[in-house]
Amino acid sequence: MFISSKTDIGMKRSENQDRVFAEFLGDNVSIAIVCDGMGGASSGGVASQLAIDSMVSRIKENYRGGMSENSIRNMMLTSVHYANTVVYENSKADIEKNGMGTTVVAALVVNKKIYVVSVGDSRAYLLNKEGIEQITTDHTYVEMLYRNGEITAEEKETHELRNVITRAVGVEADVDVDYFELEQFGNFSVLLCSDGLSKYCTKEYIYDAVFEKDLERAADKLIDYANESGGKDNITVAIVAN
């Protein structure tokens, strides 16, 4: 198993409010997390860091080899709810941080099994011999309109409200978390990214840059491409490959 991660401020922002974590927990076991913060001043970065620190501490405390799938599901969901509580309580304790929040997408990969949790519009993709598919669903206003049949896929990409998210960690006392579980039988990669990457890189470009390629070079190539295409947001990527 191989892992790689990188974050970049982009070309337009004065601060990087994204955070990323990617690390091995054991042989053929890894955890990767991407957070994209929001909030005035430096609050978005604070929310992202609090969320990652909270999730990592919970997962490291509770993960054990041989855990059942149900136990892993509960651990992953609980880690996000714990992060939500930490960010929310910190936002209430400091008026300057009131309303801060962050997206979260995380993937625990155990051998050939992949466990993903998601809140917001940071994404997880699965890449294998068949191609690439988005695992997560964007929690955005335009995605909701699209699923309700009110706009087309093409309109979704250019809609004036495409950056409005409908869920975030830390904004309210509780949060609804998506959970996904997959199993692979051949070579695969899992890619997590903030919307600073997905806004510029098509699925096809991501696949060509990443699948069965050197992961460090792949991460650099994706971030360079996003910057060359405008780089209007912070850009973050984490990749796990077997």
XYZ file of C-alpha atoms in Angstrom:
242
model
C 0.000 0.000 0.000
C 1.186 3.518 -0.850
C -0.012 6.922 0.358
C 0.634 10.514 -0.668
C -0.824 13.884 0.279
C -0.292 17.527 -0.526
C -1.981 20.867 0.111
C -1.372 24.201 -1.599
C -2.618 27.729 -0.965
C -3.503 28.237 -4.633
C -3.033 31.404 -6.657
C -5.630 33.781 -5.196
C -6.087 33.138 -1.474
C -4.041 34.788 1.285
C -4.363 31.808 3.618
C -4.687 28.043 3.274
C -7.746 26.874 5.231
C -7.486 23.300 3.936
C -5.900 20.576 6.034
C -4.848 17.038 5.127
C -3.720 13.944 7.017
C -2.540 10.638 5.545
C -0.764 7.954 7.530
C -0.387 4.205 7.967
C -2.078 2.627 10.976
C -0.507 -0.794 10.359
C 0.423 -3.199 7.593
C -1.909 -2.493 4.647
C -4.003 -0.153 6.803
C -4.149 3.606 6.222
C -6.273 6.598 7.107
C -6.574 9.721 4.949
C -8.592 12.853 5.755
C -9.163 16.102 3.834
C -10.873 19.153 5.376
C -11.774 22.448 3.697
C -12.491 25.119 6.302
C -14.814 28.083 6.216
C -15.066 31.101 8.476
C -13.770 34.633 8.827
C -10.175 35.565 9.674
C -8.288 32.325 10.337
C -11.339 30.455 11.650
C -11.665 28.132 8.669
C -8.154 26.846 9.161
C -8.824 26.431 12.875
C -11.977 24.413 12.160
C -10.138 22.180 9.678
C -7.277 21.503 12.075
C -9.596 20.812 14.997
C -11.607 18.380 12.888
C -8.551 16.469 11.686
C -6.972 16.339 15.146
C -10.227 15.125 16.704
C -10.844 12.433 14.099
C -7.266 11.169 14.112
C -7.193 10.896 17.898
C -10.485 8.954 17.961
C -9.474 6.603 15.163
C -6.009 5.908 16.598
C -7.514 5.264 20.026
C -10.122 2.839 18.729
C -8.799 1.067 15.633
C -7.713 -2.517 16.164
C -6.733 -5.159 13.634
C -9.537 -7.609 12.981
C -12.340 -5.161 13.802
C -15.725 -6.085 12.350
C -17.167 -3.980 9.547
C -19.901 -2.735 11.866
C -17.311 -1.660 14.450
C -15.351 0.212 11.794
C -18.530 1.916 10.592
C -19.348 3.046 14.124
C -15.783 4.229 14.697
C -15.701 6.289 11.513
C -19.109 7.886 12.108
C -18.354 8.559 15.767
C -15.072 10.254 14.844
C -16.922 12.766 12.650
C -19.571 13.436 15.288
C -16.812 13.982 17.848
C -15.075 16.421 15.485
C -18.377 18.223 14.981
C -18.786 18.663 18.741
C -15.217 19.944 19.169
C -15.487 22.487 16.346
C -18.968 23.596 17.413
C -17.982 24.112 21.056
C -14.872 26.051 20.055
C -16.940 28.289 17.798
C -19.331 29.054 20.656
C -16.496 29.779 23.087
C -14.920 32.494 20.906
C -17.143 35.112 19.267
C -14.537 35.685 16.532
C -14.843 32.030 15.537
C -18.642 31.871 15.718
C -20.040 30.089 12.687
C -16.791 28.460 11.605
C -16.974 25.019 10.067
C -15.325 22.621 7.676
C -15.992 19.917 5.154
C -14.682 16.453 5.944
C -13.956 13.471 3.737
C -12.053 10.534 5.192
C -11.129 7.064 3.990
C -9.903 4.144 6.056
C -8.389 1.505 3.784
C -7.873 -1.968 5.236
C -6.318 -4.313 2.672
C -8.935 -4.347 -0.114
C -11.760 -2.744 1.882
C -12.510 0.968 1.857
C -14.568 2.824 4.469
C -15.494 6.439 3.669
C -17.255 9.194 5.631
C -18.241 12.546 4.153
C -19.755 15.908 5.088
C -19.749 18.799 2.607
C -18.330 18.979 -0.906
C -14.833 17.579 -0.510
C -14.807 14.388 -2.542
C -13.648 10.784 -2.566
C -13.014 8.986 -5.863
C -12.381 5.308 -6.548
C -10.000 4.441 -9.384
C -9.565 0.910 -10.744
C -9.128 -0.956 -14.033
C -12.681 -0.038 -15.049
C -12.089 3.699 -14.648
C -12.967 6.332 -12.052
C -16.137 7.074 -10.112
C -17.054 9.534 -7.406
C -17.809 7.697 -4.166
C -19.245 10.629 -2.236
C -22.215 12.881 -2.943
C -21.650 16.652 -2.830
C -23.676 18.300 -0.088
C -24.338 21.435 -2.105
C -27.362 23.471 -3.097
C -26.807 22.801 -6.810
C -26.482 19.053 -6.241
C -29.843 19.160 -4.485
C -31.364 21.049 -7.433
C -29.858 18.541 -9.867
C -31.159 15.513 -7.966
C -34.597 17.127 -7.849
C -34.502 17.500 -11.644
C -34.537 21.313 -11.514
C -31.218 21.831 -13.349
C -29.118 19.797 -15.774
C -25.635 18.389 -15.170
C -24.241 21.124 -17.427
C -26.062 23.869 -15.509
C -24.749 22.458 -12.245
C -21.167 23.211 -13.303
C -21.812 26.922 -13.968
C -24.632 27.746 -11.541
C -24.061 30.967 -9.553
C -24.740 29.134 -6.282
C -22.511 26.130 -7.010
C -20.236 26.927 -4.039
C -23.043 26.929 -1.439
C -22.770 23.830 0.742
C -25.699 22.382 2.683
C -23.747 20.477 5.344
C -20.573 21.214 7.294
C -18.843 19.995 10.428
C -19.085 22.352 13.402
C -21.809 24.717 12.238
C -24.613 23.101 14.234
C -24.733 20.956 17.368
C -25.265 17.809 15.297
C -24.421 16.792 11.745
C -25.655 14.234 9.233
C -22.759 12.097 7.973
C -22.671 9.993 4.791
C -21.030 6.568 4.995
C -19.791 4.325 2.187
C -18.238 0.865 2.208
C -16.519 -0.753 -0.781
C -14.407 -3.801 -1.529
C -11.971 -4.183 -4.406
C -10.327 -7.264 -5.895
C -7.648 -5.817 -8.182
C -5.431 -2.755 -8.183
C -7.170 0.395 -6.982
C -6.580 3.912 -5.736
C -8.695 6.123 -3.488
C -8.331 9.860 -3.994
C -9.659 12.492 -1.591
C -9.680 16.174 -2.513
C -11.067 19.574 -1.650
C -13.174 21.439 -4.196
C -10.129 23.534 -5.073
C -8.991 20.485 -7.020
C -12.281 19.020 -8.249
C -13.402 22.365 -9.704
C -10.511 22.246 -12.171
C -9.663 18.592 -12.740
C -12.074 16.367 -14.617
C -12.463 12.760 -13.560
C -10.637 11.708 -16.710
C -7.669 13.963 -15.935
C -7.493 12.647 -12.360
C -7.569 9.055 -13.597
C -4.826 9.575 -16.175
C -2.624 11.372 -13.641
C -3.094 8.964 -10.745
C -3.996 5.362 -11.549
C -0.952 3.082 -11.436
C 1.314 6.156 -11.432
C 3.903 7.420 -8.930
C 1.721 8.963 -6.217
C 4.034 11.822 -5.235
C 4.314 12.954 -8.832
C 0.580 12.475 -9.308
C -0.260 14.767 -6.369
C 2.122 17.429 -7.687
C 0.700 17.133 -11.196
C -2.891 17.584 -10.028
C -2.099 20.619 -7.891
C 0.026 22.198 -10.624
C -2.828 21.709 -13.096
C -5.368 23.297 -10.738
C -3.073 26.294 -10.239
C -2.407 26.641 -13.948
C -6.173 26.554 -14.556
C -6.829 29.464 -12.189
C -6.080 28.273 -8.668
C -8.827 30.412 -7.160
C -9.105 28.235 -4.044
C -6.886 26.224 -1.728
C -6.032 22.860 -3.301
C -5.662 19.615 -1.383
C -5.318 15.962 -2.317
C -4.659 12.654 -0.558
C -4.151 9.364 -2.397
C -4.073 5.774 -1.177
C -3.177 2.953 -3.582
C -2.736 -0.757 -3.046
